[in-house]
XYZ file of C-alpha atoms in Angstrom:
685
model
C 21.588 9.032 0.704
C 22.163 5.648 -0.642
C 25.476 5.181 -2.363
C 24.995 5.411 -6.177
C 27.069 4.623 -9.131
C 27.190 6.411 -12.320
C 26.587 4.142 -15.579
C 26.891 5.696 -19.158
C 24.269 5.175 -21.938
C 27.178 3.064 -23.877
C 27.614 0.799 -20.880
C 24.003 0.370 -20.684
C 23.430 -0.590 -24.340
C 26.345 -2.960 -24.081
C 24.716 -4.940 -21.108
C 21.279 -5.013 -22.650
C 22.446 -6.293 -25.956
C 24.816 -8.740 -24.312
C 22.109 -10.296 -22.480
C 19.678 -10.145 -25.487
C 22.151 -12.002 -27.643
C 22.485 -14.828 -24.930
C 18.943 -15.007 -24.917
C 18.264 -15.002 -28.688
C 20.914 -17.694 -28.912
C 19.292 -20.118 -26.451
C 15.879 -19.260 -28.351
C 17.464 -20.361 -31.578
C 19.148 -23.669 -30.299
C 16.221 -24.802 -28.255
C 12.369 -24.181 -28.104
C 9.615 -23.996 -25.688
C 6.239 -22.761 -24.883
C 3.966 -20.650 -22.190
C 0.892 -21.826 -20.618
C -1.695 -19.446 -18.771
C -1.342 -20.715 -15.247
C -3.941 -19.338 -13.099
C -2.510 -20.468 -9.847
C 0.974 -19.967 -9.145
C 0.946 -21.955 -5.972
C 1.328 -25.054 -7.878
C 4.516 -24.219 -9.724
C 6.036 -27.206 -7.882
C 3.214 -29.754 -8.952
C 3.393 -28.994 -12.622
C 4.993 -31.282 -15.178
C 7.679 -29.470 -17.272
C 6.512 -30.790 -20.422
C 3.046 -29.079 -19.628
C 4.740 -25.914 -19.294
C 6.500 -26.125 -22.780
C 3.614 -25.155 -25.058
C 2.745 -21.629 -25.554
C -0.801 -21.285 -26.194
C -2.737 -18.132 -27.471
C -3.764 -16.319 -24.400
C -7.277 -14.601 -23.877
C -8.264 -11.249 -23.363
C -11.479 -9.815 -22.002
C -11.175 -5.937 -21.996
C -10.148 -5.377 -25.696
C -13.776 -6.045 -26.694
C -15.946 -6.637 -23.546
C -16.074 -10.395 -24.182
C -13.411 -13.147 -24.008
C -11.455 -13.683 -27.140
C -7.956 -14.853 -28.114
C -5.263 -11.991 -28.288
C -4.795 -12.950 -32.050
C -8.408 -12.080 -32.704
C -8.516 -8.881 -30.513
C -8.798 -5.588 -32.181
C -5.788 -4.176 -30.293
C -1.965 -4.832 -29.677
C -2.267 -6.684 -26.054
C -0.061 -8.053 -23.498
C -0.915 -10.098 -20.544
C 1.191 -10.415 -17.283
C 0.245 -13.412 -15.227
C 0.221 -14.222 -11.589
C 3.160 -16.548 -12.243
C 5.239 -13.784 -13.704
C 4.221 -11.463 -10.864
C 5.655 -14.108 -8.493
C 8.633 -15.094 -10.512
C 10.140 -11.458 -10.978
C 9.040 -10.218 -7.584
C 6.676 -7.199 -8.775
C 5.717 -5.170 -5.677
C 3.072 -2.926 -7.291
C 1.265 -2.653 -10.570
C 3.715 0.035 -11.428
C 6.738 -2.439 -11.139
C 4.674 -4.892 -13.612
C 4.106 -2.170 -16.229
C 7.840 -1.227 -16.206
C 8.311 -4.521 -17.732
C 5.950 -4.089 -20.393
C 6.917 -2.963 -24.407
C 6.446 0.573 -24.801
C 5.650 1.563 -21.207
C 7.626 3.323 -18.529
C 6.702 4.851 -15.191
C 8.012 8.252 -13.790
C 8.065 8.494 -10.009
C 8.343 11.963 -8.255
C 8.487 10.656 -4.761
C 4.807 11.133 -4.062
C 2.877 9.595 -7.150
C 3.864 7.370 -9.970
C 3.078 8.268 -13.581
C 2.717 6.029 -16.592
C 3.994 6.848 -19.847
C 2.847 5.063 -23.207
C 4.272 5.347 -26.540
C 6.398 8.335 -25.887
C 3.839 10.428 -24.084
C 4.218 10.780 -20.509
C 3.339 14.412 -19.144
C 5.190 14.843 -15.836
C 2.666 15.729 -13.220
C -0.328 14.265 -15.127
C -2.072 12.037 -12.882
C -2.530 9.138 -15.191
C -5.393 10.386 -17.007
C -4.839 9.385 -20.258
C -4.836 5.686 -19.469
C -7.832 3.759 -18.136
C -7.194 1.489 -15.037
C -9.881 -0.974 -14.514
C -10.301 -3.732 -11.661
C -12.402 -6.729 -13.009
C -13.882 -3.980 -15.417
C -14.510 -1.401 -12.893
C -13.216 2.145 -13.610
C -10.644 3.360 -11.012
C -9.992 6.565 -12.362
C -11.768 9.245 -10.317
C -14.184 12.188 -10.967
C -11.980 14.992 -10.203
C -8.528 14.454 -11.428
C -9.327 11.242 -13.485
C -6.407 9.876 -11.759
C -5.616 6.064 -12.514
C -3.651 5.027 -9.640
C -0.762 2.168 -10.165
C 1.694 2.026 -7.288
C 1.165 2.086 -3.599
C -1.784 4.171 -4.195
C -3.565 1.433 -6.226
C -5.749 -0.507 -3.892
C -5.598 -4.089 -4.657
C -2.581 -6.085 -3.164
C -0.347 -8.004 -6.256
C -0.904 -11.067 -4.533
C -4.617 -10.816 -5.365
C -4.105 -10.260 -9.137
C -4.677 -13.119 -11.314
C -3.523 -11.517 -14.524
C -3.333 -7.993 -16.053
C -4.634 -7.112 -19.689
C -2.565 -4.233 -21.244
C -4.743 -3.119 -24.181
C -2.819 -0.490 -26.304
C -4.461 2.127 -28.388
C -7.444 4.276 -28.037
C -10.356 2.557 -26.593
C -13.114 5.389 -26.323
C -15.445 3.315 -28.730
C -15.901 1.000 -25.717
C -15.010 2.904 -22.601
C -15.171 6.731 -23.047
C -12.742 9.098 -21.680
C -9.342 8.169 -20.295
C -8.905 5.083 -22.576
C -6.830 7.323 -24.434
C -3.390 5.526 -24.837
C -4.195 2.255 -23.210
C -6.666 0.365 -20.910
C -5.022 -1.672 -17.933
C -7.653 -4.186 -16.741
C -6.441 -6.006 -13.605
C -8.170 -9.318 -13.287
C -8.289 -10.414 -9.512
C -8.188 -13.898 -8.425
C -11.387 -16.156 -7.393
C -11.655 -17.845 -3.886
C -10.527 -21.230 -5.231
C -7.198 -19.854 -6.161
C -6.568 -18.835 -2.699
C -8.096 -22.196 -1.048
C -8.202 -21.198 2.600
C -5.986 -18.745 4.929
C -2.891 -17.043 3.429
C -0.418 -14.948 5.562
C 2.267 -12.886 3.870
C 4.940 -10.818 5.647
C 7.469 -8.583 3.828
C 10.483 -6.839 5.058
C 12.157 -4.189 2.742
C 14.863 -1.721 2.758
C 14.400 1.727 4.531
C 12.566 0.192 7.452
C 9.790 -0.973 5.325
C 7.148 -3.681 6.640
C 4.027 -4.996 4.714
C 1.727 -7.619 5.925
C -1.179 -9.529 4.184
C -4.053 -11.689 5.355
C -6.378 -13.355 2.806
C -9.252 -15.746 2.988
C -10.882 -17.712 0.189
C -13.395 -20.396 0.276
C -16.093 -21.937 -1.963
C -19.082 -22.951 -0.513
C -22.048 -25.232 -1.798
C -24.623 -23.804 -3.942
C -22.454 -21.541 -6.228
C -21.112 -19.565 -3.469
C -17.588 -18.404 -2.982
C -15.794 -15.605 -0.945
C -12.517 -13.983 -0.917
C -11.502 -11.314 1.777
C -8.096 -9.643 1.950
C -6.691 -7.048 4.149
C -3.050 -5.519 3.574
C -1.032 -2.943 5.593
C 2.177 -1.156 4.647
C 4.752 1.211 6.604
C 7.731 2.521 5.235
C 10.160 5.027 7.096
C 11.840 5.717 3.632
C 15.483 7.008 3.465
C 16.526 9.120 6.294
C 18.115 11.725 4.102
C 17.569 12.638 0.494
C 19.724 15.594 -0.999
C 18.285 18.042 -3.534
C 21.036 20.207 -5.013
C 18.334 22.840 -5.938
C 18.299 23.646 -2.161
C 21.846 23.323 -1.247
C 21.932 26.482 1.081
C 22.473 26.834 4.555
C 18.669 28.451 4.956
C 17.319 25.172 3.607
C 19.342 22.468 5.626
C 21.976 22.412 2.835
C 19.533 20.496 0.641
C 18.939 17.618 2.938
C 15.472 16.548 3.540
C 15.181 14.451 6.659
C 12.820 11.766 7.423
C 10.404 13.280 4.943
C 9.884 10.093 2.424
C 7.785 8.129 4.522
C 4.657 6.169 3.602
C 1.808 4.170 4.993
C -1.425 2.197 3.572
C -4.051 -0.052 4.532
C -6.413 -1.719 2.166
C -9.392 -4.147 2.339
C -10.596 -5.935 -0.703
C -13.814 -8.311 -0.762
C -15.397 -10.258 -3.453
C -18.513 -12.446 -3.227
C -19.982 -14.405 -5.970
C -23.166 -16.179 -5.869
C -23.839 -18.079 -9.168
C -24.444 -15.255 -11.633
C -23.890 -12.135 -9.211
C -20.729 -10.813 -7.618
C -20.401 -8.275 -5.122
C -16.950 -6.698 -4.928
C -15.648 -3.840 -2.702
C -12.489 -1.930 -2.019
C -11.423 0.303 0.665
C -7.733 1.961 0.281
C -6.097 4.767 2.597
C -2.566 6.025 2.006
C -0.521 8.809 3.585
C 2.790 9.931 1.812
C 5.423 12.419 3.094
C 6.509 14.970 0.637
C 10.484 15.461 0.579
C 10.518 17.543 -2.818
C 9.126 20.878 -1.603
C 6.772 21.047 -4.563
C 4.536 23.809 -5.269
C 6.876 26.596 -3.858
C 6.610 25.347 -0.399
C 8.964 25.370 2.735
C 12.051 22.784 2.381
C 12.281 20.114 5.062
C 9.083 20.493 7.036
C 7.640 17.312 8.241
C 4.214 18.554 7.955
C 4.230 18.322 4.033
C 2.216 15.111 3.071
C -0.676 13.771 1.266
C -3.398 11.369 1.894
C -5.299 9.567 -0.573
C -8.656 7.371 0.059
C -10.390 5.394 -2.823
C -13.443 3.044 -1.859
C -15.962 1.390 -3.942
C -18.764 -1.029 -4.021
C -19.575 -2.891 -7.210
C -22.380 -5.247 -7.861
C -22.339 -7.350 -11.307
C -24.702 -9.610 -13.103
C -23.407 -11.569 -15.879
C -25.262 -14.698 -17.619
C -24.759 -16.563 -20.839
C -28.192 -17.366 -22.376
C -27.959 -20.551 -24.404
C -25.079 -20.433 -27.377
C -26.111 -17.161 -28.756
C -26.953 -14.260 -26.003
C -24.993 -13.045 -23.159
C -26.089 -10.312 -20.778
C -24.037 -8.305 -18.011
C -24.805 -5.323 -15.996
C -23.403 -3.613 -12.961
C -24.456 -0.761 -10.528
C -21.778 0.967 -8.338
C -20.912 3.570 -5.765
C -17.291 5.046 -5.637
C -15.653 7.641 -3.281
C -12.399 9.442 -3.475
C -10.958 11.590 -0.897
C -7.576 13.723 -0.968
C -6.186 15.865 1.559
C -2.595 17.622 1.015
C -0.746 19.715 3.668
C 1.531 22.254 2.008
C 3.564 24.904 4.240
C 4.151 28.071 2.947
C 6.404 31.024 4.253
C 4.207 34.320 4.057
C 6.863 36.472 5.806
C 7.691 39.931 4.322
C 10.962 40.248 5.978
C 13.618 38.099 7.228
C 11.471 36.529 10.218
C 9.566 33.151 8.894
C 6.065 33.383 9.139
C 4.924 29.547 8.150
C 1.530 28.630 7.362
C -0.022 25.336 6.786
C -2.152 25.208 3.654
C -4.731 22.389 3.346
C -5.651 21.364 -0.251
C -8.613 19.167 -0.495
C -10.959 16.962 -2.929
C -13.604 14.915 -2.376
C -15.423 13.054 -4.849
C -18.394 10.643 -5.130
C -20.516 9.038 -7.660
C -22.762 6.344 -8.680
C -23.324 4.494 -11.936
C -24.875 1.764 -13.922
C -23.925 -0.001 -16.973
C -25.541 -2.566 -18.861
C -24.660 -4.652 -21.728
C -25.841 -7.324 -24.284
C -23.915 -9.743 -26.828
C -25.399 -11.868 -29.502
C -23.964 -14.169 -32.148
C -26.093 -13.505 -35.642
C -26.044 -16.056 -38.257
C -22.765 -17.427 -36.582
C -20.713 -14.680 -38.500
C -21.521 -11.561 -36.494
C -21.059 -11.079 -32.647
C -22.937 -7.747 -31.831
C -22.304 -6.058 -28.589
C -23.936 -3.144 -27.396
C -24.662 -1.387 -24.222
C -25.193 1.810 -22.293
C -23.619 3.698 -19.389
C -24.835 6.192 -17.081
C -22.679 7.937 -14.382
C -23.672 10.652 -11.763
C -21.102 12.647 -10.219
C -23.146 13.874 -7.552
C -20.213 15.395 -5.380
C -17.233 17.111 -6.825
C -15.593 19.166 -4.178
C -12.409 21.025 -4.058
C -10.788 23.672 -2.181
C -7.980 25.343 -0.541
C -7.788 27.063 2.857
C -4.981 28.010 5.468
C -5.443 26.262 8.897
C -3.824 28.830 11.366
C -4.966 31.695 11.119
C -7.919 30.196 9.153
C -8.295 31.754 5.573
C -10.375 30.135 2.811
C -8.810 30.778 -0.463
C -11.358 28.717 -2.756
C -14.306 26.485 -2.146
C -15.729 24.909 -5.312
C -18.758 22.710 -5.356
C -19.933 21.011 -8.460
C -21.625 17.994 -10.027
C -21.996 16.356 -13.462
C -23.446 13.544 -15.454
C -22.485 11.281 -18.196
C -24.423 9.272 -20.597
C -23.124 6.938 -23.175
C -24.154 4.284 -25.757
C -21.965 1.865 -27.779
C -22.185 -0.761 -30.286
C -19.793 -3.149 -31.925
C -19.778 -5.662 -34.375
C -17.046 -8.468 -34.899
C -17.858 -9.875 -38.271
C -16.056 -13.323 -39.532
C -15.508 -13.350 -43.209
C -14.620 -16.664 -44.010
C -12.215 -18.692 -41.785
C -9.186 -16.141 -42.274
C -10.470 -12.589 -42.076
C -12.426 -10.653 -39.114
C -13.590 -7.323 -39.323
C -14.087 -5.328 -36.050
C -16.180 -2.020 -36.151
C -17.079 0.169 -32.997
C -18.448 3.270 -32.104
C -19.574 4.941 -28.834
C -21.368 8.402 -28.199
C -20.567 10.090 -24.675
C -22.655 13.183 -23.492
C -21.209 15.534 -20.941
C -23.353 18.246 -19.435
C -20.266 20.337 -19.480
C -19.251 20.470 -22.912
C -21.690 18.368 -24.998
C -21.381 15.264 -26.909
C -18.408 13.532 -28.493
C -18.565 10.263 -31.014
C -15.433 8.027 -31.219
C -15.247 5.065 -33.737
C -12.659 2.144 -33.901
C -12.032 -0.264 -36.717
C -10.159 -3.496 -37.136
C -9.054 -5.659 -39.864
C -7.479 -8.896 -38.612
C -6.089 -11.429 -41.353
C -4.815 -14.782 -40.285
C -3.391 -16.351 -43.548
C -1.741 -19.215 -41.758
C -2.719 -20.850 -38.188
C -0.112 -19.095 -36.200
C 0.155 -16.000 -38.327
C -1.773 -12.903 -37.769
C -1.619 -9.450 -39.236
C -3.888 -6.535 -37.894
C -4.597 -3.053 -39.325
C -6.032 -0.742 -36.627
C -7.652 2.764 -36.593
C -8.980 4.180 -33.419
C -10.035 7.472 -32.156
C -10.457 8.691 -28.429
C -10.891 11.650 -26.138
C -10.000 12.741 -22.880
C -12.530 15.032 -21.051
C -11.181 18.189 -19.402
C -11.473 17.112 -15.688
C -13.063 18.861 -12.589
C -9.643 20.152 -11.445
C -8.255 21.260 -14.801
C -11.560 23.423 -15.372
C -12.251 24.845 -11.751
C -9.378 24.583 -9.502
C -8.329 27.899 -8.044
C -6.000 29.065 -5.259
C -2.423 29.058 -4.665
C -1.726 30.523 -7.681
C -3.763 28.861 -9.858
C -7.080 29.819 -11.769
C -10.136 28.127 -13.468
C -10.716 27.767 -17.167
C -14.252 26.228 -17.347
C -14.057 26.704 -21.288
C -11.645 23.889 -21.861
C -12.200 21.493 -24.729
C -11.640 17.834 -24.701
C -8.467 16.436 -26.144
C -8.714 14.119 -29.174
C -6.171 11.336 -30.541
C -6.273 9.476 -33.710
C -3.933 6.276 -34.087
C -3.320 4.148 -37.115
C -1.311 0.637 -36.084
C -0.273 -2.184 -38.058
C 0.456 -5.326 -35.919
C 2.112 -8.956 -36.889
C 1.652 -11.708 -34.629
C 3.598 -14.991 -35.150
C 3.735 -18.137 -33.319
C 6.606 -20.573 -34.131
C 5.817 -24.313 -33.336
C 4.787 -24.671 -29.856
C 7.884 -22.753 -28.545
C 8.150 -18.992 -29.608
C 5.847 -15.893 -29.867
C 7.150 -12.808 -31.794
C 5.051 -9.463 -32.190
C 5.655 -6.217 -33.866
C 3.790 -3.095 -34.498
C 4.178 0.278 -35.838
C 1.986 3.280 -35.369
C 1.450 6.657 -36.135
C -0.878 8.982 -34.035
C -1.856 12.682 -33.894
C -3.165 14.378 -30.914
C -5.114 17.681 -30.852
C -6.294 20.143 -28.335
C -3.607 18.921 -25.755
C -4.691 20.407 -22.198
C -1.493 21.835 -20.833
C -0.278 24.225 -17.961
C 0.137 27.860 -18.904
C 1.078 31.182 -16.812
C -0.987 34.172 -17.568
C 1.536 37.008 -18.116
C -1.114 39.397 -16.896
C -1.366 37.969 -13.456
C 1.241 35.478 -13.150
C -1.231 32.710 -12.366
C -1.147 28.918 -13.674
C -4.239 27.878 -15.628
C -5.066 25.018 -17.937
C -5.585 25.737 -21.537
C -5.621 23.704 -24.867
C -2.349 25.027 -26.164
C -0.762 22.040 -28.199
C -0.933 19.541 -31.128
C 1.177 16.330 -31.032
C 2.336 13.950 -33.753
C 4.214 10.652 -33.137
C 5.263 7.384 -34.585
C 6.963 4.513 -33.246
C 7.633 0.682 -33.474
C 7.345 -1.941 -30.849
C 9.067 -5.540 -31.083
C 8.721 -8.203 -28.360
C 9.775 -11.872 -28.666
C 8.805 -14.252 -25.956
C 9.937 -18.125 -25.398
C 10.327 -20.831 -22.916
C 13.144 -23.637 -23.030
C 12.638 -27.397 -22.169
C 15.404 -26.816 -19.619
C 13.022 -24.495 -17.889
C 14.334 -21.214 -18.839
C 11.777 -18.638 -19.898
C 12.197 -15.071 -21.017
C 10.741 -11.992 -22.776
C 12.677 -9.496 -24.567
C 11.199 -6.127 -26.171
C 12.557 -3.128 -27.778
C 10.566 0.223 -28.603
C 11.656 3.155 -30.482
C 9.437 6.222 -30.611
C 9.434 9.899 -31.584
C 6.967 12.221 -29.966
C 6.905 16.007 -31.207
C 4.806 19.077 -30.862
C 3.655 20.300 -33.959
C 3.745 23.858 -32.421
C 7.346 24.076 -31.448
C 8.473 21.068 -33.281
C 10.384 19.959 -30.108
C 10.387 16.436 -28.497
C 8.173 16.383 -25.751
C 9.220 16.354 -22.005
C 9.786 12.910 -20.417
C 9.695 11.281 -23.636
C 12.403 8.804 -24.168
C 13.280 7.735 -27.849
C 14.382 4.093 -26.925
C 12.930 1.681 -24.268
C 14.689 -1.912 -23.791
C 13.224 -4.607 -21.602
C 14.483 -8.029 -20.808
C 12.941 -10.698 -18.663
C 14.624 -14.152 -17.842
C 13.312 -16.848 -15.430
C 14.982 -20.335 -14.686
C 14.613 -23.049 -12.251
C 18.011 -23.640 -9.888
C 16.346 -26.498 -8.343
C 13.770 -28.220 -10.335
C 10.593 -26.139 -10.007
C 11.536 -25.632 -6.142
C 13.982 -22.746 -6.437
C 13.671 -20.221 -9.330
C 15.404 -17.218 -10.281
C 14.129 -14.380 -12.149
C 16.130 -11.467 -13.787
C 14.872 -8.429 -15.201
C 16.826 -5.548 -17.149
C 15.404 -2.247 -18.348
C 16.986 0.724 -20.564
C 15.716 4.064 -21.032
C 17.207 6.566 -23.201
C 17.461 10.117 -22.104
C 14.540 12.566 -21.759
C 13.981 16.248 -22.053
C 12.836 17.883 -18.704
C 10.344 20.755 -18.207
C 13.047 22.940 -17.041
C 14.894 22.571 -20.452
C 17.616 20.076 -19.032
C 17.850 16.522 -19.334
C 17.359 13.219 -17.528
C 20.257 10.853 -18.834
C 19.749 7.327 -20.016
C 20.191 4.475 -17.768
C 20.134 0.689 -17.471
C 18.819 -0.854 -14.375
C 18.384 -4.546 -13.340
C 16.470 -6.637 -10.870
C 17.045 -10.068 -9.485
C 14.548 -12.256 -7.632
C 15.083 -15.662 -6.041
C 11.725 -17.762 -5.350
C 11.533 -20.893 -3.113
C 8.282 -22.726 -4.004
C 6.510 -24.421 -1.185
C 9.369 -24.605 1.171
C 8.409 -26.816 3.955
C 5.188 -27.689 1.863
C 3.319 -24.677 2.683
C 5.629 -21.685 2.757
C 7.022 -19.708 -0.023
C 10.156 -17.507 0.283
C 11.364 -14.758 -2.004
C 14.453 -12.569 -1.943
C 14.432 -9.484 -4.559
C 17.274 -7.101 -5.121
C 16.213 -4.146 -7.099
C 18.502 -1.842 -9.048
C 21.084 -4.553 -8.372
C 23.777 -2.467 -10.044
C 23.230 0.589 -7.626
C 22.741 2.596 -10.629
C 22.171 6.448 -10.382
C 19.277 7.692 -12.327
C 16.564 10.053 -11.987
C 13.079 10.958 -13.540
C 12.295 14.617 -14.886
C 10.511 16.871 -12.332
C 7.238 18.350 -13.229
C 6.226 22.184 -13.252
C 5.615 22.389 -9.480
C 9.130 21.142 -8.507
C 12.387 23.135 -8.306
C 14.197 19.980 -9.271
C 15.262 19.507 -12.780
C 15.531 15.810 -12.034
C 14.399 13.624 -9.084
C 16.834 10.986 -8.136
C 15.344 7.660 -7.518
C 16.744 5.037 -4.992
C 19.760 2.953 -5.233
C 20.081 -0.860 -4.517
C 17.147 -1.946 -2.393
C 16.023 -5.279 -1.027
C 12.851 -7.074 -0.334
C 12.395 -10.554 1.725
C 8.933 -12.011 1.387
C 7.272 -14.989 3.220
C 3.964 -16.521 2.266
C 2.152 -19.081 4.369
C -0.655 -21.124 3.438
C -3.059 -23.001 5.632
C -4.668 -24.381 2.330
C -7.074 -27.329 2.305
C -5.180 -29.236 -0.364
């Protein structure tokens, strides 16, 4: 096991507020600004004065058209490629950990995103919607929105990430429950030729990437990229719940390995783009989840995610814009779980295969028109045909089939939205969408936003949104291995009210504050039927929550830039009045970046605090403070970038709550780790 050092909550708070105080003092004495830079490779070429003005960033995913974040009917955070590079983010999950009000839980197989105090252990991110250039990533079986190594797009290909808080079912339907995460990928001109990247990380981990981007004549540009990843993982992991001679004294040996390969392509010809993704990932399972045999090397999962998306988008004159897409998606999952079926002291080990295979196609169309120079009316429809939703469980040797489920479904939806400008200072945004499922019927979800800008750099937003999450195929129909089906599940519903204040001070400072209140009904949760001892999903809970999020962002003329945020939230069950499991009350984030040698050598520091969380088993995951440090040398030897990242710099011992399927109360995370990354460009400057 890696060496670990215990840190108390008090020590964590002292460090966090100490760093925050230093940052705030610097902000008060000097001012700066931030510009949206699409190409981080040009950091060495940028004039420092050009980097010193904060400009209001633009977001697409909040309204399905490009608008300033101050005009968007949501609280929005945008993380750029520049920040990804400066802070050494390795995955989308790393990036989300730095965002106000977000946190990520890892059970040594998958990563789960929590938002505004709600993060159900073991939920496969079905309450957030993940998009790649507007294409839905959540699958048609578990509704899972992958964010870590399961996510298919290499972080080096990300131009920016739009994090849109709050319910957005009025535009996107199911899964747009707590947030929409829209990943915008780079275009060919931002790669400009051939790029090679190689990484060496802790635990015998290697990663490589090769990308090629080129603009041709007649409006044609092409981006191709392939990545591979191979990690041996920690040689030994200790789990005290298995500390017995019969279970290798709680030591899982070489079971945390991971491999993936991915290929991404994007072809654009004038108004038409064709995008494709293939991603395959395998992961060992060291935790002996679901009551399986401990320390068996056969325990692992495999996930594959593929899609092809053809999109058309065109601006017609000054008033009309049209867009549409047709797509095909595929998701495949296979898990190997080893059980001991012995009825005496002699082991009888059987490998059980758990599988799921989903395929679907769909079409979307949208039109937007500016009417009377005051109304921007946007409307559209969506149809999705889930023509394959297969899942099952069987024992491999001897072969015994426990379940085999085959289903299909379709979804039809229509939406309309009106952004109404009332004078120069007031905007009203109204939207509504109706979805019809052949499994449970229809649902209609509105959104209302009142956006008032009394001064040029001051904006107030009053927001209300309603959203739903449809029960997925896994929750309704899965059976086998101690589970049974419940086809009568109803959709979850959320109602959220939010007040937002966004303030820009001069050219150098941005402050945002939001307070929210939401209620959640028909919460789908796991239950055990006392009649037969089997697990099933049921609508059993109601939730009430309130919270505040504060964020301050700035950049100094000396080259120092930073972002600090604090979130406090309280999320309780209305049935038991208990705080939800895996729901921290406090989240603190700090990001600082500074040039050490002009803009050739940069350092990025990140600090994250999370307060204690209740666990599923009634215990507690203690509060912690972790810090990360990244050194970035830009254009070393003209075409070469080199970075060195150290993660969990203080070697803090911390853990995340286990889920229902784990014996572990807390699953401990890695201690101090490192990454060395080299990127070489054969670019045509």
